[in-house]
Every structure is written in C-alpha cells, then in structure tokens.
C-alpha cells in the first residue's frame, strides 16, 4: 500500500513551506527517501500551499488502486512489465495471471530500484522503456 506516503505528504506543514526543499526536509524527517521526496514535491503548489494530488481521494480509493481487476479480454500486443528489483509488486507468482491477460508480456527488473523505479532510477527506467518501444 502507498498509504504511508500519502500520510507523510499529509503531515507536511505547508504553512512552513516556502521552497520545495522545505517540504523535502519535512518528508525526510518522516523517513521518506530522497528520490521520493523530490518526486512527491513535484506535485506541490507552492503558491497555493497545497498538494495538486487529491490525497484524500487516493487514500480512500487505495484498495481499488492496489487491486487486480478481473477482465474478460486480453491484449494480444506487446506489453512490458517493468519493476524495481526491490519491489514486490510484480512477483513471479503473478506471471500466470499477467500472461492470461497479456500473452506477449515481457518482464524486466531494474536493479537498485523499488516500486518508484521511475523516480529512483530515471535513466535506467527510460532506457528500458525505449528498448521495449524500439523492439
């Protein structure tokens, strides 16, 4: 679940934020790693002193977001399931269910990345996606 990150963002005292670095300091104090601090603060409206994300809606709908929906159809085209090597979101035991919906699925992992691989390892993420798209 991503609820701890939502709670960390909610805990930032926006009245004491003049720069993104101020919010990043507060997130760091809450245990959020640097790559994610930077990623999260991209969604910060400094002028309006608010998050652009609907944190309440995300928290409320998290069970649906994290669920794997039952689908009646499959995608016959190419699909890439790219995961961080330290993430447990795309586990080997998920592959049969994924292949049932995406028969041509390809799986790849980025070493040193968790769930937020696009924020943690942006160059490696981009390279993997480009390789897939150019194949």
GROMACS .gro file of N, CA and C in nm:
model
  405
    1UNK      N    1   0.083  -0.119   0.000
    1UNK     CA    2   0.000   0.000   0.000
    1UNK      C    3   0.087   0.125   0.000
    2UNK      N    4   0.035   0.228  -0.055
    2UNK     CA    5   0.107   0.355  -0.061
    2UNK      C    6   0.058   0.452   0.047
    3UNK      N    7  -0.026   0.404   0.137
    3UNK     CA    8  -0.082   0.491   0.241
    3UNK      C    9   0.024   0.560   0.326
    4UNK      N   10   0.135   0.494   0.362
    4UNK     CA   11   0.236   0.567   0.441
    4UNK      C   12   0.290   0.691   0.369
    5UNK      N   13   0.301   0.685   0.237
    5UNK     CA   14   0.349   0.801   0.162
    5UNK      C   15   0.243   0.910   0.160
    6UNK      N   16   0.118   0.871   0.144
    6UNK     CA   17   0.009   0.969   0.147
    6UNK      C   18   0.005   1.037   0.284
    7UNK      N   19   0.019   0.957   0.389
    7UNK     CA   20   0.018   1.014   0.524
    7UNK      C   21   0.137   1.107   0.545
    8UNK      N   22   0.253   1.073   0.491
    8UNK     CA   23   0.370   1.161   0.503
    8UNK      C   24   0.344   1.293   0.432
    9UNK      N   25   0.284   1.289   0.314
    9UNK     CA   26   0.254   1.412   0.242
    9UNK      C   27   0.151   1.495   0.319
   10UNK      N   28   0.052   1.429   0.375
   10UNK     CA   29  -0.049   1.500   0.456
   10UNK      C   30   0.015   1.565   0.579
   11UNK      N   31   0.121   1.504   0.632
   11UNK     CA   32   0.184   1.553   0.755
   11UNK      C   33   0.273   1.675   0.731
   12UNK      N   34   0.305   1.705   0.607
   12UNK     CA   35   0.388   1.821   0.578
   12UNK      C   36   0.311   1.948   0.617
   13UNK      N   37   0.373   2.031   0.697
   13UNK     CA   38   0.312   2.158   0.739
   13UNK      C   39   0.336   2.260   0.629
   14UNK      N   40   0.239   2.274   0.541
   14UNK     CA   41   0.255   2.359   0.423
   14UNK      C   42   0.266   2.507   0.459
   15UNK      N   43   0.223   2.545   0.578
   15UNK     CA   44   0.238   2.685   0.621
   15UNK      C   45   0.385   2.721   0.641
   16UNK      N   46   0.469   2.620   0.658
   16UNK     CA   47   0.612   2.643   0.679
   16UNK      C   48   0.694   2.603   0.556
   17UNK      N   49   0.631   2.601   0.442
   17UNK     CA   50   0.699   2.564   0.317
   17UNK      C   51   0.703   2.685   0.225
   18UNK      N   52   0.825   2.734   0.201
   18UNK     CA   53   0.845   2.843   0.106
   18UNK      C   54   0.904   2.790  -0.025
   19UNK      N   55   0.984   2.683  -0.012
   19UNK     CA   56   1.051   2.621  -0.127
   19UNK      C   57   1.026   2.471  -0.121
   20UNK      N   58   1.044   2.404  -0.232
   20UNK     CA   59   1.028   2.258  -0.234
   20UNK      C   60   1.123   2.192  -0.134
   21UNK      N   61   1.241   2.250  -0.118
   21UNK     CA   62   1.339   2.194  -0.024
   21UNK      C   63   1.284   2.192   0.118
   22UNK      N   64   1.199   2.288   0.153
   22UNK     CA   65   1.138   2.289   0.287
   22UNK      C   66   1.048   2.167   0.305
   23UNK      N   67   0.971   2.137   0.203
   23UNK     CA   68   0.883   2.018   0.209
   23UNK      C   69   0.967   1.891   0.209
   24UNK      N   70   1.075   1.890   0.130
   24UNK     CA   71   1.162   1.773   0.126
   24UNK      C   72   1.225   1.747   0.263
   25UNK      N   73   1.263   1.853   0.334
   25UNK     CA   74   1.318   1.837   0.469
   25UNK      C   75   1.216   1.772   0.562
   26UNK      N   76   1.092   1.817   0.552
   26UNK     CA   77   0.988   1.758   0.637
   26UNK      C   78   0.964   1.612   0.600
   27UNK      N   79   0.962   1.583   0.470
   27UNK     CA   80   0.943   1.444   0.427
   27UNK      C   81   1.060   1.357   0.474
   28UNK      N   82   1.181   1.412   0.469
   28UNK     CA   83   1.299   1.337   0.516
   28UNK      C   84   1.285   1.303   0.664
   29UNK      N   85   1.236   1.398   0.741
   29UNK     CA   86   1.218   1.375   0.885
   29UNK      C   87   1.113   1.267   0.910
   30UNK      N   88   1.026   1.244   0.813
   30UNK     CA   89   0.922   1.141   0.824
   30UNK      C   90   0.969   1.008   0.765
   31UNK      N   91   1.096   1.003   0.722
   31UNK     CA   92   1.152   0.877   0.673
   31UNK      C   93   1.137   0.852   0.525
   32UNK      N   94   1.097   0.953   0.448
   32UNK     CA   95   1.082   0.937   0.304
   32UNK      C   96   1.219   0.954   0.239
   33UNK      N   97   1.257   0.859   0.153
   33UNK     CA   98   1.389   0.862   0.091
   33UNK      C   99   1.401   0.978  -0.009
   34UNK      N  100   1.524   1.027  -0.033
   34UNK     CA  101   1.545   1.146  -0.115
   34UNK      C  102   1.482   1.142  -0.255
   35UNK      N  103   1.494   1.032  -0.326
   35UNK     CA  104   1.437   1.026  -0.461
   35UNK      C  105   1.286   1.047  -0.458
   36UNK      N  106   1.221   0.994  -0.356
   36UNK     CA  107   1.076   1.009  -0.345
   36UNK      C  108   1.039   1.147  -0.296
   37UNK      N  109   1.121   1.207  -0.212
   37UNK     CA  110   1.095   1.345  -0.168
   37UNK      C  111   1.084   1.435  -0.290
   38UNK      N  112   1.182   1.425  -0.377
   38UNK     CA  113   1.185   1.507  -0.498
   38UNK      C  114   1.065   1.477  -0.588
   39UNK      N  115   1.034   1.350  -0.604
   39UNK     CA  116   0.921   1.309  -0.687
   39UNK      C  117   0.790   1.364  -0.631
   40UNK      N  118   0.769   1.348  -0.501
   40UNK     CA  119   0.644   1.393  -0.440
   40UNK      C  120   0.629   1.545  -0.447
   41UNK      N  121   0.738   1.618  -0.424
   41UNK     CA  122   0.726   1.763  -0.421
   41UNK      C  123   0.704   1.824  -0.559
   42UNK      N  124   0.716   1.745  -0.665
   42UNK     CA  125   0.677   1.793  -0.797
   42UNK      C  126   0.527   1.822  -0.801
   43UNK      N  127   0.452   1.761  -0.711
   43UNK     CA  128   0.307   1.778  -0.706
   43UNK      C  129   0.266   1.885  -0.605
   44UNK      N  130   0.359   1.966  -0.564
   44UNK     CA  131   0.332   2.069  -0.464
   44UNK      C  132   0.308   2.203  -0.531
   45UNK      N  133   0.197   2.266  -0.497
   45UNK     CA  134   0.165   2.401  -0.544
   45UNK      C  135   0.213   2.497  -0.435
   46UNK      N  136   0.330   2.555  -0.455
   46UNK     CA  137   0.389   2.642  -0.353
   46UNK      C  138   0.306   2.768  -0.331
   47UNK      N  139   0.254   2.825  -0.437
   47UNK     CA  140   0.175   2.947  -0.424
   47UNK      C  141   0.045   2.922  -0.350
   48UNK      N  142  -0.022   2.813  -0.385
   48UNK     CA  143  -0.150   2.781  -0.322
   48UNK      C  144  -0.136   2.706  -0.191
   49UNK      N  145  -0.012   2.671  -0.154
   49UNK     CA  146   0.013   2.596  -0.029
   49UNK      C  147  -0.075   2.471  -0.022
   50UNK      N  148  -0.067   2.391  -0.129
   50UNK     CA  149  -0.148   2.269  -0.133
   50UNK      C  150  -0.080   2.168  -0.224
   51UNK      N  151  -0.121   2.043  -0.207
   51UNK     CA  152  -0.077   1.937  -0.297
   51UNK      C  153  -0.171   1.936  -0.416
   52UNK      N  154  -0.118   1.918  -0.536
   52UNK     CA  155  -0.202   1.909  -0.655
   52UNK      C  156  -0.275   1.774  -0.661
   53UNK      N  157  -0.222   1.677  -0.591
   53UNK     CA  158  -0.284   1.544  -0.586
   53UNK      C  159  -0.402   1.546  -0.490
   54UNK      N  160  -0.502   1.468  -0.520
   54UNK     CA  161  -0.616   1.452  -0.429
   54UNK      C  162  -0.579   1.342  -0.329
   55UNK      N  163  -0.507   1.380  -0.225
   55UNK     CA  164  -0.458   1.282  -0.128
   55UNK      C  165  -0.571   1.209  -0.058
   56UNK      N  166  -0.680   1.279  -0.027
   56UNK     CA  167  -0.794   1.214   0.038
   56UNK      C  168  -0.856   1.109  -0.055
   57UNK      N  169  -0.870   1.144  -0.182
   57UNK     CA  170  -0.926   1.050  -0.279
   57UNK      C  171  -0.835   0.930  -0.300
   58UNK      N  172  -0.705   0.955  -0.309
   58UNK     CA  173  -0.610   0.845  -0.324
   58UNK      C  174  -0.616   0.751  -0.204
   59UNK      N  175  -0.620   0.809  -0.084
   59UNK     CA  176  -0.626   0.726   0.037
   59UNK      C  177  -0.756   0.645   0.040
   60UNK      N  178  -0.865   0.709   0.006
   60UNK     CA  179  -0.996   0.642   0.009
   60UNK      C  180  -1.004   0.529  -0.093
   61UNK      N  181  -0.946   0.549  -0.210
   61UNK     CA  182  -0.957   0.453  -0.320
   61UNK      C  183  -0.839   0.357  -0.329
   62UNK      N  184  -0.745   0.364  -0.235
   62UNK     CA  185  -0.625   0.280  -0.241
   62UNK      C  186  -0.657   0.131  -0.255
   63UNK      N  187  -0.757   0.076  -0.185
   63UNK     CA  188  -0.785  -0.066  -0.206
   63UNK      C  189  -0.819  -0.099  -0.352
   64UNK      N  190  -0.891  -0.011  -0.419
   64UNK     CA  191  -0.923  -0.034  -0.561
   64UNK      C  192  -0.800  -0.017  -0.648
   65UNK      N  193  -0.718   0.082  -0.616
   65UNK     CA  194  -0.596   0.108  -0.693
   65UNK      C  195  -0.502  -0.011  -0.685
   66UNK      N  196  -0.492  -0.071  -0.567
   66UNK     CA  197  -0.399  -0.181  -0.545
   66UNK      C  198  -0.455  -0.316  -0.588
   67UNK      N  199  -0.583  -0.322  -0.621
   67UNK     CA  200  -0.647  -0.447  -0.659
   67UNK      C  201  -0.609  -0.486  -0.801
   68UNK      N  202  -0.625  -0.613  -0.832
   68UNK     CA  203  -0.602  -0.663  -0.967
   68UNK      C  204  -0.738  -0.698  -1.025
   69UNK      N  205  -0.791  -0.615  -1.116
   69UNK     CA  206  -0.927  -0.637  -1.164
   69UNK      C  207  -0.940  -0.762  -1.250
   70UNK      N  208  -1.055  -0.824  -1.243
   70UNK     CA  209  -1.085  -0.938  -1.329
   70UNK      C  210  -1.133  -0.883  -1.463
   71UNK      N  211  -1.069  -0.925  -1.568
   71UNK     CA  212  -1.100  -0.875  -1.702
   71UNK      C  213  -1.147  -0.992  -1.787
   72UNK      N  214  -1.234  -0.963  -1.880
   72UNK     CA  215  -1.285  -1.068  -1.967
   72UNK      C  216  -1.209  -1.079  -2.098
   73UNK      N  217  -1.121  -0.987  -2.124
   73UNK     CA  218  -1.050  -0.986  -2.252
   73UNK      C  219  -0.899  -0.981  -2.226
   74UNK      N  220  -0.824  -1.004  -2.332
   74UNK     CA  221  -0.678  -0.996  -2.320
   74UNK      C  222  -0.624  -0.902  -2.427
   75UNK      N  223  -0.503  -0.856  -2.406
   75UNK     CA  224  -0.432  -0.771  -2.502
   75UNK      C  225  -0.331  -0.858  -2.573
   76UNK      N  226  -0.343  -0.866  -2.705
   76UNK     CA  227  -0.256  -0.954  -2.783
   76UNK      C  228  -0.128  -0.884  -2.830
   77UNK      N  229  -0.117  -0.756  -2.804
   77UNK     CA  230   0.002  -0.682  -2.844
   77UNK      C  231   0.112  -0.693  -2.741
   78UNK      N  232   0.225  -0.631  -2.770
   78UNK     CA  233   0.337  -0.636  -2.677
   78UNK      C  234   0.307  -0.557  -2.550
   79UNK      N  235   0.358  -0.605  -2.439
   79UNK     CA  236   0.341  -0.537  -2.310
   79UNK      C  237   0.467  -0.559  -2.227
   80UNK      N  238   0.510  -0.454  -2.161
   80UNK     CA  239   0.628  -0.462  -2.076
   80UNK      C  240   0.586  -0.443  -1.931
   81UNK      N  241   0.624  -0.536  -1.847
   81UNK     CA  242   0.604  -0.524  -1.703
   81UNK      C  243   0.741  -0.498  -1.643
   82UNK      N  244   0.765  -0.373  -1.614
   82UNK     CA  245   0.894  -0.328  -1.565
   82UNK      C  246   0.883  -0.301  -1.416
   83UNK      N  247   0.968  -0.363  -1.339
   83UNK     CA  248   0.961  -0.349  -1.194
   83UNK      C  249   1.099  -0.320  -1.138
   84UNK      N  250   1.100  -0.260  -1.023
   84UNK     CA  251   1.224  -0.243  -0.949
   84UNK      C  252   1.260  -0.376  -0.884
   85UNK      N  253   1.387  -0.409  -0.883
   85UNK     CA  254   1.430  -0.537  -0.826
   85UNK      C  255   1.394  -0.548  -0.678
   86UNK      N  256   1.382  -0.435  -0.609
   86UNK     CA  257   1.349  -0.437  -0.467
   86UNK      C  258   1.198  -0.423  -0.441
   87UNK      N  259   1.119  -0.425  -0.547
   87UNK     CA  260   0.973  -0.414  -0.533
   87UNK      C  261   0.910  -0.552  -0.536
   88UNK      N  262   0.802  -0.567  -0.465
   88UNK     CA  263   0.729  -0.695  -0.469
   88UNK      C  264   0.597  -0.680  -0.544
   89UNK      N  265   0.585  -0.577  -0.626
   89UNK     CA  266   0.460  -0.553  -0.696
   89UNK      C  267   0.437  -0.649  -0.812
   90UNK      N  268   0.541  -0.690  -0.881
   90UNK     CA  269   0.527  -0.785  -0.992
   90UNK      C  270   0.611  -0.907  -0.953
   91UNK      N  271   0.548  -0.999  -0.885
   91UNK     CA  272   0.618  -1.118  -0.834
   91UNK      C  273   0.606  -1.232  -0.934
   92UNK      N  274   0.698  -1.328  -0.928
   92UNK     CA  275   0.692  -1.443  -1.019
   92UNK      C  276   0.558  -1.516  -1.016
   93UNK      N  277   0.495  -1.525  -0.900
   93UNK     CA  278   0.366  -1.595  -0.893
   93UNK      C  279   0.253  -1.517  -0.961
   94UNK      N  280   0.277  -1.390  -0.995
   94UNK     CA  281   0.177  -1.311  -1.068
   94UNK      C  282   0.181  -1.338  -1.218
   95UNK      N  283   0.290  -1.393  -1.265
   95UNK     CA  284   0.309  -1.406  -1.410
   95UNK      C  285   0.201  -1.486  -1.481
   96UNK      N  286   0.151  -1.597  -1.427
   96UNK     CA  287   0.043  -1.667  -1.498
   96UNK      C  288  -0.081  -1.579  -1.518
   97UNK      N  289  -0.120  -1.503  -1.417
   97UNK     CA  290  -0.236  -1.415  -1.430
   97UNK      C  291  -0.208  -1.304  -1.531
   98UNK      N  292  -0.086  -1.252  -1.528
   98UNK     CA  293  -0.049  -1.147  -1.623
   98UNK      C  294  -0.049  -1.202  -1.764
   99UNK      N  295   0.010  -1.320  -1.783
   99UNK     CA  296   0.016  -1.379  -1.918
   99UNK      C  297  -0.123  -1.415  -1.971
  100UNK      N  298  -0.217  -1.445  -1.882
  100UNK     CA  299  -0.354  -1.473  -1.927
  100UNK      C  300  -0.415  -1.349  -1.991
  101UNK      N  301  -0.380  -1.232  -1.941
  101UNK     CA  302  -0.433  -1.106  -1.994
  101UNK      C  303  -0.342  -1.044  -2.100
  102UNK      N  304  -0.214  -1.070  -2.090
  102UNK     CA  305  -0.114  -1.014  -2.181
  102UNK      C  306  -0.023  -1.126  -2.229
  103UNK      N  307  -0.068  -1.206  -2.327
  103UNK     CA  308   0.009  -1.324  -2.369
  103UNK      C  309   0.151  -1.294  -2.416
  104UNK      N  310   0.174  -1.174  -2.468
  104UNK     CA  311   0.307  -1.138  -2.518
  104UNK      C  312   0.385  -1.053  -2.416
  105UNK      N  313   0.348  -1.065  -2.290
  105UNK     CA  314   0.414  -0.986  -2.186
  105UNK      C  315   0.562  -1.017  -2.178
  106UNK      N  316   0.639  -0.911  -2.158
  106UNK     CA  317   0.781  -0.924  -2.128
  106UNK      C  318   0.802  -0.867  -1.990
  107UNK      N  319   0.894  -0.926  -1.917
  107UNK     CA  320   0.920  -0.886  -1.779
  107UNK      C  321   1.065  -0.841  -1.767
  108UNK      N  322   1.086  -0.731  -1.697
  108UNK     CA  323   1.221  -0.682  -1.673
  108UNK      C  324   1.225  -0.618  -1.534
  109UNK      N  325   1.345  -0.619  -1.476
  109UNK     CA  326   1.363  -0.560  -1.343
  109UNK      C  327   1.481  -0.463  -1.349
  110UNK      N  328   1.469  -0.356  -1.275
  110UNK     CA  329   1.577  -0.258  -1.267
  110UNK      C  330   1.647  -0.274  -1.131
  111UNK      N  331   1.774  -0.315  -1.132
  111UNK     CA  332   1.848  -0.331  -1.006
  111UNK      C  333   1.855  -0.200  -0.928
  112UNK      N  334   1.846  -0.211  -0.798
  112UNK     CA  335   1.859  -0.095  -0.712
  112UNK      C  336   1.737  -0.006  -0.705
  113UNK      N  337   1.626  -0.050  -0.764
  113UNK     CA  338   1.503   0.030  -0.761
  113UNK      C  339   1.394  -0.047  -0.688
  114UNK      N  340   1.307   0.027  -0.624
  114UNK     CA  341   1.189  -0.030  -0.560
  114UNK      C  342   1.068  -0.007  -0.647
  115UNK      N  343   0.955   0.021  -0.584
  115UNK     CA  344   0.832   0.044  -0.660
  115UNK      C  345   0.838   0.172  -0.742
  116UNK      N  346   0.907   0.272  -0.694
  116UNK     CA  347   0.910   0.403  -0.759
  116UNK      C  348   1.029   0.410  -0.856
  117UNK      N  349   1.044   0.310  -0.941
  117UNK     CA  350   1.162   0.299  -1.025
  117UNK      C  351   1.181   0.419  -1.116
  118UNK      N  352   1.073   0.481  -1.163
  118UNK     CA  353   1.085   0.597  -1.250
  118UNK      C  354   1.146   0.717  -1.176
  119UNK      N  355   1.128   0.723  -1.044
  119UNK     CA  356   1.187   0.831  -0.964
  119UNK      C  357   1.324   0.792  -0.911
  120UNK      N  358   1.341   0.665  -0.877
  120UNK     CA  359   1.466   0.619  -0.817
  120UNK      C  360   1.577   0.598  -0.919
  121UNK      N  361   1.542   0.548  -1.035
  121UNK     CA  362   1.640   0.517  -1.140
  121UNK      C  363   1.587   0.567  -1.274
  122UNK      N  364   1.571   0.700  -1.290
  122UNK     CA  365   1.506   0.752  -1.410
  122UNK      C  366   1.578   0.718  -1.541
  123UNK      N  367   1.710   0.718  -1.541
  123UNK     CA  368   1.782   0.687  -1.665
  123UNK      C  369   1.764   0.541  -1.706
  124UNK      N  370   1.773   0.453  -1.607
  124UNK     CA  371   1.755   0.311  -1.635
  124UNK      C  372   1.611   0.283  -1.677
  125UNK      N  373   1.516   0.351  -1.613
  125UNK     CA  374   1.376   0.337  -1.649
  125UNK      C  375   1.355   0.378  -1.795
  126UNK      N  376   1.404   0.496  -1.830
  126UNK     CA  377   1.389   0.546  -1.966
  126UNK      C  378   1.455   0.451  -2.067
  127UNK      N  379   1.573   0.404  -2.036
  127UNK     CA  380   1.644   0.313  -2.126
  127UNK      C  381   1.564   0.184  -2.148
  128UNK      N  382   1.509   0.130  -2.042
  128UNK     CA  383   1.430   0.006  -2.053
  128UNK      C  384   1.306   0.028  -2.137
  129UNK      N  385   1.238   0.140  -2.115
  129UNK     CA  386   1.116   0.168  -2.192
  129UNK      C  387   1.151   0.193  -2.338
  130UNK      N  388   1.258   0.268  -2.364
  130UNK     CA  389   1.298   0.293  -2.503
  130UNK      C  390   1.334   0.162  -2.575
  131UNK      N  391   1.407   0.076  -2.507
  131UNK     CA  392   1.443  -0.053  -2.566
  131UNK      C  393   1.318  -0.131  -2.602
  132UNK      N  394   1.221  -0.133  -2.512
  132UNK     CA  395   1.095  -0.204  -2.538
  132UNK      C  396   1.021  -0.141  -2.656
  133UNK      N  397   1.008  -0.009  -2.657
  133UNK     CA  398   0.933   0.059  -2.762
  133UNK      C  399   1.000   0.047  -2.898
  134UNK      N  400   1.132   0.037  -2.900
  134UNK     CA  401   1.205   0.028  -3.026
  134UNK      C  402   1.221  -0.116  -3.076
  135UNK      N  403   1.176  -0.213  -2.999
  135UNK     CA  404   1.191  -0.354  -3.037
  135UNK      C  405   1.093  -0.391  -3.147
   0.00000   0.00000   0.00000
